[in-house]
CSV table of C-alpha atoms and ligand atoms in Angstrom, one decimal:
chain,number,residue,atom,x,y,z
A,1,MET,CA,26.7,-46.4,3.2
A,2,SER,CA,25.7,-44.5,0.1
A,3,SER,CA,27.8,-42.0,-1.8
A,4,PRO,CA,25.8,-39.1,-3.3
A,5,PRO,CA,25.3,-39.5,-7.0
A,6,PRO,CA,27.5,-37.0,-8.7
A,7,LEU,CA,26.0,-33.7,-9.7
A,8,GLU,CA,26.2,-34.8,-13.4
A,9,ALA,CA,23.8,-37.7,-12.7
A,10,LEU,CA,21.3,-35.4,-11.0
A,11,THR,CA,21.6,-33.0,-13.9
A,12,ARG,CA,20.8,-35.7,-16.4
A,13,THR,CA,17.8,-36.6,-14.3
A,14,ALA,CA,16.6,-33.0,-14.4
A,15,GLU,CA,17.1,-32.8,-18.2
A,16,ALA,CA,15.3,-36.1,-18.7
A,17,GLU,CA,12.4,-35.1,-16.4
A,18,PHE,CA,12.0,-31.8,-18.2
A,19,ALA,CA,12.0,-33.4,-21.6
A,20,ARG,CA,9.5,-36.0,-20.4
A,21,ARG,CA,7.1,-33.4,-19.0
A,22,LEU,CA,7.5,-30.7,-21.6
A,23,GLY,CA,8.6,-32.5,-24.8
A,24,ARG,CA,11.8,-30.5,-25.4
A,25,PRO,CA,15.2,-30.0,-23.7
A,26,PRO,CA,15.6,-27.3,-21.1
A,27,ARG,CA,17.2,-24.0,-22.1
A,28,TRP,CA,18.5,-23.4,-18.5
A,29,LEU,CA,19.8,-25.6,-15.8
A,30,VAL,CA,20.8,-24.3,-12.4
A,31,ALA,CA,21.9,-26.0,-9.1
A,32,ALA,CA,22.1,-25.0,-5.5
A,33,PRO,CA,23.5,-27.1,-2.7
A,34,GLY,CA,22.1,-28.1,0.7
A,35,ARG,CA,24.4,-27.6,3.7
A,36,VAL,CA,25.6,-29.3,6.8
A,37,ASN,CA,26.6,-27.3,9.9
A,38,LEU,CA,29.7,-28.7,11.6
A,39,ILE,CA,29.1,-26.5,14.7
A,40,GLY,CA,27.4,-23.2,15.7
A,41,GLU,CA,23.8,-24.4,16.0
A,42,GLN,CA,20.9,-22.0,16.8
A,43,ALA,CA,23.4,-19.2,16.7
A,44,ASP,CA,22.7,-17.4,13.5
A,45,TYR,CA,19.5,-15.6,14.6
A,46,ASN,CA,21.4,-14.5,17.7
A,47,ASP,CA,23.9,-12.6,15.6
A,48,GLY,CA,26.4,-15.4,16.5
A,49,PHE,CA,28.9,-17.6,14.7
A,50,VAL,CA,28.3,-20.7,12.5
A,51,LEU,CA,30.6,-23.1,10.7
A,52,PRO,CA,28.7,-24.9,8.0
A,53,MET,CA,29.7,-26.2,4.5
A,54,ALA,CA,27.8,-26.6,1.3
A,55,ILE,CA,27.3,-30.4,0.6
A,56,ASP,CA,27.5,-32.3,-2.7
A,57,ARG,CA,23.7,-32.7,-2.8
A,58,HIS,CA,21.6,-30.2,-4.7
A,59,VAL,CA,18.3,-28.9,-5.9
A,60,ILE,CA,18.4,-28.6,-9.7
A,61,ILE,CA,15.9,-26.6,-11.7
A,62,ALA,CA,15.6,-27.1,-15.5
A,63,ALA,CA,13.7,-24.4,-17.3
A,64,ASP,CA,12.7,-22.7,-20.5
A,65,ARG,CA,10.3,-20.0,-21.6
A,66,PRO,CA,6.8,-21.3,-22.1
A,67,ALA,CA,5.9,-23.0,-25.4
A,68,ASP,CA,2.7,-20.9,-25.4
A,69,PRO,CA,3.7,-17.3,-26.2
A,70,ALA,CA,0.5,-16.0,-24.5
A,71,ALA,CA,1.6,-17.5,-21.1
A,72,THR,CA,1.9,-14.9,-18.3
A,73,GLU,CA,2.8,-17.0,-15.3
A,74,ALA,CA,5.4,-19.6,-14.2
A,75,ARG,CA,4.5,-23.3,-14.2
A,76,VAL,CA,6.7,-25.4,-12.0
A,77,TYR,CA,6.8,-29.1,-11.5
A,78,SER,CA,8.3,-30.7,-8.4
A,79,ALA,CA,9.5,-34.2,-8.8
A,80,ALA,CA,9.7,-34.7,-5.0
A,81,VAL,CA,5.9,-34.2,-4.6
A,82,ASP,CA,4.9,-35.1,-8.2
A,83,ARG,CA,2.9,-31.9,-8.6
A,84,TRP,CA,2.6,-28.9,-10.9
A,85,THR,CA,1.9,-25.5,-9.6
A,86,THR,CA,1.3,-22.1,-11.2
A,87,LEU,CA,3.0,-19.1,-9.8
A,88,ALA,CA,2.7,-15.3,-10.3
A,89,VAL,CA,5.7,-13.6,-11.9
A,90,ASN,CA,4.3,-10.1,-12.3
A,91,GLY,CA,3.1,-9.0,-9.0
A,92,PRO,CA,2.2,-9.7,-5.4
A,93,ALA,CA,1.2,-13.3,-4.5
A,94,ALA,CA,-0.4,-14.7,-1.5
A,95,PRO,CA,2.0,-16.6,0.9
A,96,GLN,CA,1.5,-20.3,1.0
A,97,PRO,CA,2.9,-21.5,4.4
A,98,GLY,CA,3.8,-25.1,4.5
A,99,ASP,CA,3.8,-25.7,0.8
A,100,TRP,CA,7.0,-26.2,-1.3
A,101,ALA,CA,5.7,-23.8,-3.9
A,102,GLY,CA,5.7,-21.0,-1.3
A,103,TYR,CA,9.6,-21.0,-1.3
A,104,VAL,CA,9.7,-20.5,-5.0
A,105,GLN,CA,6.9,-17.9,-5.0
A,106,GLY,CA,8.6,-15.9,-2.3
A,107,VAL,CA,11.9,-15.8,-4.2
A,108,LEU,CA,10.1,-14.7,-7.4
A,109,VAL,CA,8.5,-11.9,-5.5
A,110,GLY,CA,11.8,-10.9,-3.9
A,111,CYS,CA,13.7,-11.0,-7.2
A,112,ARG,CA,11.1,-8.8,-8.8
A,113,ALA,CA,11.3,-6.3,-5.9
A,114,ALA,CA,15.1,-6.3,-6.4
A,115,GLY,CA,14.6,-5.3,-10.1
A,116,LEU,CA,14.9,-8.8,-11.6
A,117,ALA,CA,11.6,-9.6,-13.2
A,118,PRO,CA,11.8,-13.2,-14.3
A,119,GLY,CA,8.9,-13.2,-16.9
A,120,PRO,CA,6.9,-16.3,-17.6
A,121,PHE,CA,8.7,-19.7,-17.6
A,122,GLU,CA,8.2,-23.5,-17.3
A,123,ALA,CA,10.4,-25.4,-14.9
A,124,VAL,CA,11.1,-28.8,-13.4
A,125,VAL,CA,12.7,-29.2,-9.9
A,126,VAL,CA,14.6,-32.3,-8.9
A,127,SER,CA,16.6,-32.7,-5.7
A,128,ASP,CA,18.8,-35.2,-3.8
A,129,VAL,CA,18.8,-33.1,-0.6
A,130,PRO,CA,16.6,-35.1,1.8
A,131,LEU,CA,13.4,-33.2,2.7
A,132,GLY,CA,13.0,-32.2,6.3
A,133,GLY,CA,16.4,-33.7,7.2
A,134,GLY,CA,18.1,-30.6,8.6
A,135,LEU,CA,20.3,-30.3,5.5
A,136,SER,CA,18.6,-27.1,4.1
A,137,SER,CA,16.4,-28.6,1.4
A,138,SER,CA,14.3,-25.4,1.6
A,139,ALA,CA,17.3,-23.0,1.4
A,140,ALA,CA,18.6,-24.9,-1.6
A,141,LEU,CA,15.2,-24.6,-3.3
A,142,GLU,CA,15.1,-20.8,-2.6
A,143,VAL,CA,18.7,-20.3,-3.8
A,144,ALA,CA,18.2,-22.4,-6.9
A,145,THR,CA,15.1,-20.3,-7.7
A,146,ALA,CA,17.1,-17.0,-7.3
A,147,THR,CA,19.8,-18.5,-9.5
A,148,LEU,CA,17.3,-19.4,-12.1
A,149,VAL,CA,16.0,-15.8,-12.1
A,150,GLU,CA,19.6,-14.6,-12.6
A,151,ALA,CA,19.8,-16.9,-15.6
A,152,LEU,CA,16.4,-15.8,-17.0
A,153,THR,CA,17.1,-12.1,-16.6
A,154,GLY,CA,20.9,-12.3,-17.5
A,155,ARG,CA,21.5,-10.2,-14.3
A,156,ARG,CA,23.5,-11.2,-11.3
A,157,LEU,CA,22.6,-10.6,-7.7
A,158,GLU,CA,25.4,-9.9,-5.2
A,159,PRO,CA,25.9,-12.9,-2.9
A,160,LEU,CA,24.7,-11.4,0.3
A,161,PRO,CA,21.6,-9.6,-1.0
A,162,LYS,CA,20.8,-12.9,-2.8
A,163,ALA,CA,21.0,-14.8,0.4
A,164,LEU,CA,19.0,-12.2,2.3
A,165,LEU,CA,16.3,-12.2,-0.4
A,166,CYS,CA,16.0,-16.0,0.0
A,167,GLN,CA,15.8,-15.7,3.8
A,168,GLN,CA,13.1,-13.2,3.5
A,169,ALA,CA,11.1,-15.5,1.2
A,170,GLU,CA,11.4,-18.2,3.9
A,171,HIS,CA,10.2,-15.7,6.6
A,172,GLU,CA,7.3,-14.4,4.6
A,173,TYR,CA,6.2,-17.3,2.4
A,174,ALA,CA,7.0,-20.3,4.5
A,175,GLY,CA,6.4,-18.7,7.9
A,176,VAL,CA,9.8,-19.9,9.3
A,177,PRO,CA,11.8,-17.1,11.1
A,178,CYS,CA,15.1,-18.7,10.1
A,179,GLY,CA,18.6,-17.1,10.4
A,180,ILE,CA,20.9,-16.5,7.5
A,181,MET,CA,23.2,-19.5,7.7
A,182,ASP,CA,21.5,-21.8,5.3
A,183,GLN,CA,21.0,-19.4,2.4
A,184,CYS,CA,24.5,-17.9,2.8
A,185,CYS,CA,26.0,-21.3,2.7
A,186,SER,CA,24.0,-22.4,-0.4
A,187,VAL,CA,25.0,-19.2,-2.2
A,188,MET,CA,28.7,-18.9,-1.0
A,189,GLY,CA,29.8,-22.5,-0.5
A,190,ARG,CA,33.4,-23.2,-1.5
A,191,ALA,CA,34.9,-26.6,-2.5
A,192,GLY,CA,37.0,-28.1,0.3
A,193,MET,CA,36.0,-25.3,2.8
A,194,LEU,CA,33.9,-24.8,5.8
A,195,LEU,CA,32.6,-21.2,6.1
A,196,LEU,CA,33.1,-19.4,9.4
A,197,LEU,CA,30.2,-16.9,9.2
A,198,ASP,CA,29.8,-14.0,11.5
A,199,CYS,CA,26.0,-13.6,11.4
A,200,ARG,CA,26.2,-10.0,12.6
A,201,THR,CA,28.8,-8.5,10.2
A,202,ARG,CA,28.0,-11.2,7.6
A,203,GLU,CA,31.8,-11.6,7.1
A,204,VAL,CA,32.6,-15.1,5.7
A,205,ARG,CA,36.0,-16.7,6.4
A,206,PRO,CA,36.6,-19.9,4.4
A,207,THR,CA,38.2,-22.5,6.7
A,208,PRO,CA,39.8,-25.6,5.3
A,209,LEU,CA,38.2,-28.8,6.4
A,210,ALA,CA,40.9,-30.6,8.4
A,211,GLY,CA,43.2,-32.2,5.9
A,212,PRO,CA,42.7,-35.3,3.8
A,213,ASP,CA,42.2,-37.7,6.6
A,214,ALA,CA,39.0,-36.3,8.1
A,215,THR,CA,35.8,-36.8,6.3
A,216,VAL,CA,32.2,-35.7,7.0
A,217,LEU,CA,29.7,-38.5,7.6
A,218,ILE,CA,26.0,-37.6,7.7
A,219,VAL,CA,23.5,-39.9,9.3
A,220,ASN,CA,19.9,-39.2,8.7
A,221,SER,CA,17.7,-40.5,11.6
A,222,ASN,CA,14.8,-40.4,9.1
A,223,VAL,CA,12.8,-38.8,11.9
A,224,LYS,CA,11.3,-35.9,9.9
A,225,HIS,CA,11.6,-32.4,11.3
A,226,ALA,CA,9.3,-29.5,10.4
A,227,LEU,CA,10.5,-26.1,11.4
A,228,THR,CA,7.1,-24.8,10.7
A,229,ASP,CA,5.8,-26.7,13.8
A,230,GLY,CA,6.6,-23.9,16.1
A,231,GLY,CA,9.4,-25.3,18.3
A,232,TYR,CA,12.0,-23.4,16.3
A,233,ALA,CA,10.1,-20.1,16.4
A,234,ALA,CA,9.6,-20.5,20.2
A,235,ARG,CA,13.4,-20.9,20.7
A,236,ARG,CA,14.0,-17.8,18.8
A,237,ARG,CA,11.5,-15.8,20.9
A,238,GLN,CA,13.1,-17.1,24.1
A,239,CYS,CA,16.5,-15.9,22.9
A,240,GLU,CA,15.2,-12.5,22.0
A,241,ALA,CA,13.4,-12.3,25.4
A,242,ALA,CA,16.7,-13.2,27.2
A,243,ALA,CA,18.6,-10.5,25.3
A,244,HIS,CA,15.9,-7.9,26.0
A,245,THR,CA,15.8,-8.7,29.7
A,246,LEU,CA,19.6,-8.5,29.9
A,247,GLY,CA,19.7,-5.2,27.9
A,248,VAL,CA,21.9,-6.4,25.0
A,249,PRO,CA,21.0,-6.2,21.3
A,250,ALA,CA,21.5,-10.0,20.9
A,251,LEU,CA,22.9,-12.9,22.8
A,252,ARG,CA,26.0,-12.5,20.7
A,253,ASP,CA,26.9,-9.6,23.0
A,254,LEU,CA,27.2,-11.8,26.1
A,255,THR,CA,30.1,-14.0,27.3
A,256,PRO,CA,29.4,-17.1,29.4
A,257,ALA,CA,30.8,-15.3,32.4
A,258,GLY,CA,28.6,-12.2,31.7
A,259,LEU,CA,25.6,-14.4,31.5
A,260,GLU,CA,26.4,-16.2,34.8
A,261,ARG,CA,26.7,-12.8,36.6
A,262,GLN,CA,23.1,-12.0,35.5
A,263,ARG,CA,21.6,-15.4,35.9
A,264,GLY,CA,19.2,-14.2,38.6
A,265,ARG,CA,17.5,-11.9,36.1
A,266,LEU,CA,16.2,-14.8,34.0
A,267,ASP,CA,13.9,-17.7,34.8
A,268,ASP,CA,15.6,-21.1,34.6
A,269,LEU,CA,14.4,-22.1,31.2
A,270,THR,CA,15.3,-18.8,29.5
A,271,TYR,CA,18.7,-18.9,31.2
A,272,ARG,CA,19.4,-22.4,29.8
A,273,ARG,CA,18.4,-21.3,26.3
A,274,ALA,CA,20.7,-18.3,26.6
A,275,ARG,CA,23.5,-20.5,28.0
A,276,HIS,CA,23.4,-22.7,25.0
A,277,VAL,CA,23.8,-19.8,22.6
A,278,VAL,CA,26.6,-18.0,24.5
A,279,THR,CA,28.6,-21.2,25.0
A,280,GLU,CA,28.0,-22.3,21.4
A,281,ASN,CA,29.4,-19.1,20.1
A,282,GLU,CA,32.6,-19.8,22.1
A,283,ARG,CA,32.7,-23.4,20.9
A,284,THR,CA,32.3,-22.4,17.3
A,285,LEU,CA,35.2,-19.9,17.3
A,286,ALA,CA,37.3,-22.4,19.2
A,287,ALA,CA,36.5,-25.1,16.7
A,288,ALA,CA,37.5,-22.9,13.7
A,289,GLU,CA,40.8,-22.2,15.5
A,290,ALA,CA,41.4,-25.8,16.3
A,291,LEU,CA,40.8,-26.7,12.7
A,292,ARG,CA,43.4,-24.2,11.6
A,293,ARG,CA,45.9,-25.7,14.1
A,294,GLY,CA,44.9,-29.2,12.9
A,295,ASP,CA,43.8,-30.1,16.4
A,296,LEU,CA,41.1,-32.6,15.5
A,297,ALA,CA,40.7,-34.0,19.0
A,298,GLU,CA,39.7,-30.5,20.2
A,299,VAL,CA,37.2,-30.2,17.4
A,300,GLY,CA,35.7,-33.5,18.4
A,301,ARG,CA,35.4,-32.5,22.0
A,302,LEU,CA,33.7,-29.2,21.0
A,303,MET,CA,31.2,-31.1,18.8
A,304,SER,CA,30.3,-33.4,21.7
A,305,ALA,CA,29.8,-30.4,24.0
A,306,SER,CA,27.6,-28.7,21.4
A,307,HIS,CA,25.4,-31.8,21.2
A,308,ALA,CA,25.0,-32.0,25.0
A,309,SER,CA,24.1,-28.3,25.1
A,310,LEU,CA,21.5,-28.7,22.3
A,311,ARG,CA,20.1,-31.7,24.1
A,312,ASP,CA,20.0,-30.5,27.6
A,313,ASP,CA,19.8,-26.7,27.6
A,314,TYR,CA,18.2,-25.9,24.2
A,315,GLN,CA,16.1,-29.1,24.1
A,316,VAL,CA,16.0,-29.4,20.3
A,317,SER,CA,17.3,-32.9,20.0
A,318,CYS,CA,15.3,-36.1,20.1
A,319,PRO,CA,15.9,-39.7,21.3
A,320,GLU,CA,16.9,-40.9,17.8
A,321,LEU,CA,19.5,-38.2,17.4
A,322,ASP,CA,20.9,-38.7,20.9
A,323,LEU,CA,21.2,-42.4,20.1
A,324,LEU,CA,23.1,-41.8,16.9
A,325,VAL,CA,25.5,-39.5,18.7
A,326,GLU,CA,25.9,-42.1,21.5
A,327,LEU,CA,26.7,-44.8,19.0
A,328,ALA,CA,29.3,-42.7,17.3
A,329,ALA,CA,30.8,-41.7,20.7
A,330,ALA,CA,31.0,-45.4,21.8
A,331,ILE,CA,33.2,-46.0,18.7
A,332,GLY,CA,35.2,-43.0,19.7
A,333,PRO,CA,38.7,-41.8,18.5
A,334,ALA,CA,40.1,-45.3,18.7
A,335,GLY,CA,37.6,-46.5,16.1
A,336,GLY,CA,38.0,-43.4,13.9
A,337,VAL,CA,35.3,-41.1,15.2
A,338,ILE,CA,36.7,-37.6,15.8
A,339,GLY,CA,33.4,-36.1,16.8
A,340,SER,CA,29.6,-36.3,16.3
A,341,ARG,CA,26.6,-34.1,17.0
A,342,MET,CA,23.1,-33.3,15.8
A,343,THR,CA,23.0,-30.7,13.0
A,344,GLY,CA,20.4,-28.2,11.7
A,345,GLY,CA,17.2,-27.0,13.1
A,346,GLY,CA,16.6,-30.0,15.3
A,347,PHE,CA,13.6,-32.2,16.4
A,348,GLY,CA,14.8,-34.9,14.0
A,349,GLY,CA,16.9,-34.9,10.9
A,350,CYS,CA,20.6,-35.7,10.8
A,351,THR,CA,23.8,-36.0,12.8
A,352,VAL,CA,27.1,-34.8,11.4
A,353,SER,CA,30.3,-36.7,12.3
A,354,LEU,CA,34.0,-36.2,11.5
A,355,VAL,CA,35.4,-39.6,10.8
A,356,ARG,CA,38.9,-40.8,9.8
A,357,ARG,CA,38.8,-41.8,6.1
A,358,ALA,CA,40.1,-45.3,6.7
A,359,ALA,CA,37.3,-46.0,9.3
A,360,LEU,CA,34.4,-44.7,7.2
A,361,GLU,CA,32.8,-48.0,6.1
A,362,ASP,CA,33.2,-49.5,9.6
A,363,VAL,CA,31.7,-46.5,11.4
A,364,ALA,CA,28.8,-46.2,8.9
A,365,HIS,CA,28.0,-49.9,9.4
A,366,ARG,CA,28.3,-49.9,13.2
A,367,VAL,CA,26.2,-46.8,13.7
A,368,GLY,CA,23.6,-47.9,11.1
A,369,GLU,CA,23.3,-51.4,12.7
A,370,GLY,CA,23.1,-50.1,16.3
A,371,TYR,CA,20.4,-47.7,15.3
A,372,ARG,CA,18.4,-50.4,13.5
A,373,GLN,CA,18.7,-52.7,16.5
A,374,LYS,CA,17.6,-50.1,19.1
A,375,THR,CA,14.8,-48.3,17.1
A,376,GLY,CA,13.7,-50.7,14.4
A,377,ARG,CA,14.3,-47.9,12.0
A,378,ALA,CA,16.7,-47.6,9.1
A,379,ALA,CA,19.1,-44.7,9.1
A,380,THR,CA,20.5,-43.3,5.9
A,381,VAL,CA,24.3,-42.9,6.0
A,382,PHE,CA,26.3,-41.0,3.5
A,383,VAL,CA,29.7,-39.3,3.2
A,384,THR,CA,29.9,-35.7,1.8
A,385,GLN,CA,32.4,-33.1,0.6
A,386,PRO,CA,32.4,-29.4,1.1
A,387,SER,CA,31.1,-28.1,-2.2
A,388,GLU,CA,30.7,-25.0,-4.4
A,389,GLY,CA,27.7,-22.7,-3.9
A,390,ALA,CA,24.9,-22.2,-6.4
A,391,ARG,CA,25.7,-21.9,-10.1
A,392,VAL,CA,24.2,-21.9,-13.6
A,393,LEU,CA,25.0,-25.2,-15.3
A,394,LYS,CA,23.5,-24.5,-18.7
A,395,GLY,CA,22.3,-21.3,-20.3
A,396,GLY,CA,25.0,-19.2,-18.7
A,397,LEU,CA,25.2,-15.7,-17.3
A,398,PRO,CA,26.7,-12.7,-19.2
B,401,GLA,C1,17.7,-24.0,10.5
B,401,GLA,C2,17.6,-22.5,10.2
B,401,GLA,C3,19.0,-21.8,10.3
B,401,GLA,C4,19.6,-22.1,11.7
B,401,GLA,C5,19.5,-23.6,12.0
B,401,GLA,C6,19.9,-23.9,13.4
B,401,GLA,O1,18.4,-24.6,9.6
B,401,GLA,O2,17.1,-22.3,8.8
B,401,GLA,O3,18.8,-20.4,10.1
B,401,GLA,O4,19.0,-21.4,12.7
B,401,GLA,O5,18.2,-24.1,11.8
B,401,GLA,O6,21.3,-23.7,13.6
C-alpha cells in the first residue's frame, strides 16, 4: 500500500520542473485536489444527492508571466504527457475534445467571459491524481486552472460560479456532459469532511467522516476509463428520457415507490436506469444520516447496495471493479472492511472502501493479492484523507 506523497513533495516537484523547463523559479503555485465519492453515484446530473470528499492528491500548476514581453498567449507544459501546448488567452478558441489542453483552454475562455482575463503566462502542470481513474483528474486540472487565473488576475471567483465555469469547460471543451459533483468538491473540499451536496439547490453540508477509526482506502483497478467514450453520455440521456416520460423535471423528483407505480410507462432498460438513480438518492441521504449517528454498519450496507445497483441496474461497473468489491466483501466487517463499492464515472477506475484503521495493511494486502491472482494485473492501493479544496500556495491573492 502506498501513502500519497505529501502536498509539499509534489509542490517541490512542480517548482523543480518549472525551473528545469524555464530556467527560473515560478512566481505562482496553485493546487486543486481530486475527489473520491463515498456514495451518490450517477446522481449529480439528475439533480440528486452526492457524498464525496476532496482527497490528498492534487494537480499543481507552477506559473509566471512569459520571459518574452512580446508574448500574447499561454504556453503550458504537462508533465503527465510530456508535452507543451500553446493556448489562446484573449479570445475564443476551438474546443479540443479528448486532449488535456482542452480542459485548460475551456477554463481560460470561461474565466475571461467571467471578467478575469488571465493575460499571457507560462506554466508547468504536475499531478498525482491518477489519470482516468475515476478520481476527477480532469476536474482537478480545471479547478487548478481557474485558481491560477484568480492568482494571475488578483481576483477571486465565488466558489459555486467557479465550479460551474469549470463544469462548462468540461462540457464544451472536453465533450463530457458531466454533473457538478467533481468541480464542486475540488473547489469546496474541507479537511476531515465529506460534502453532502444537493445538486439541485447546490447546498453543501459538510459531514464528518466517521471518527478516527474509519479510513478511506482507494483501490485502482488500473483499468482505464474514458468518459469521452459515450457510455456516460448515454446513461445521462436515458435518465433524461425517463424523467421526460414520467413528467418530472429530473429523476430527483421521484421516490422509489413513485417510480414503481409508473413502471409500466418505461421500457425495462430505462426503468432500471431510473431505479438506480432514485434508490441511490435515498441511500445517499441515509448514509449521511448514518454517518452522523456513527452507524458504520449501516454505511457499509448502503455502499454494498450502491455497488450492486451500479453493476446490475446502471451497468457502469466492469469485472475488475466487481472483483475488487467482492474481495473486500469477503474480508467483511470481521476483517475490518466496513463497506466497499466502485466510485466515479465507471467502466473502470477505482473502488472506495471504508476500512478500520488497524486493519488497513492487511486489507490492502489481501485485496491486492486476490486481484493479482485472479486477473494477473496489479492494483494500486492507497489510503487517503478528506482534504481542503483548491488554493494558492505561492503568489497569494489579495
Ligand atoms: C463523473 C462525472 C460526475 C459524476 C460521476 C458519477 O465523475 O464527472 O459529474 O456524474 O461521474 O457519479
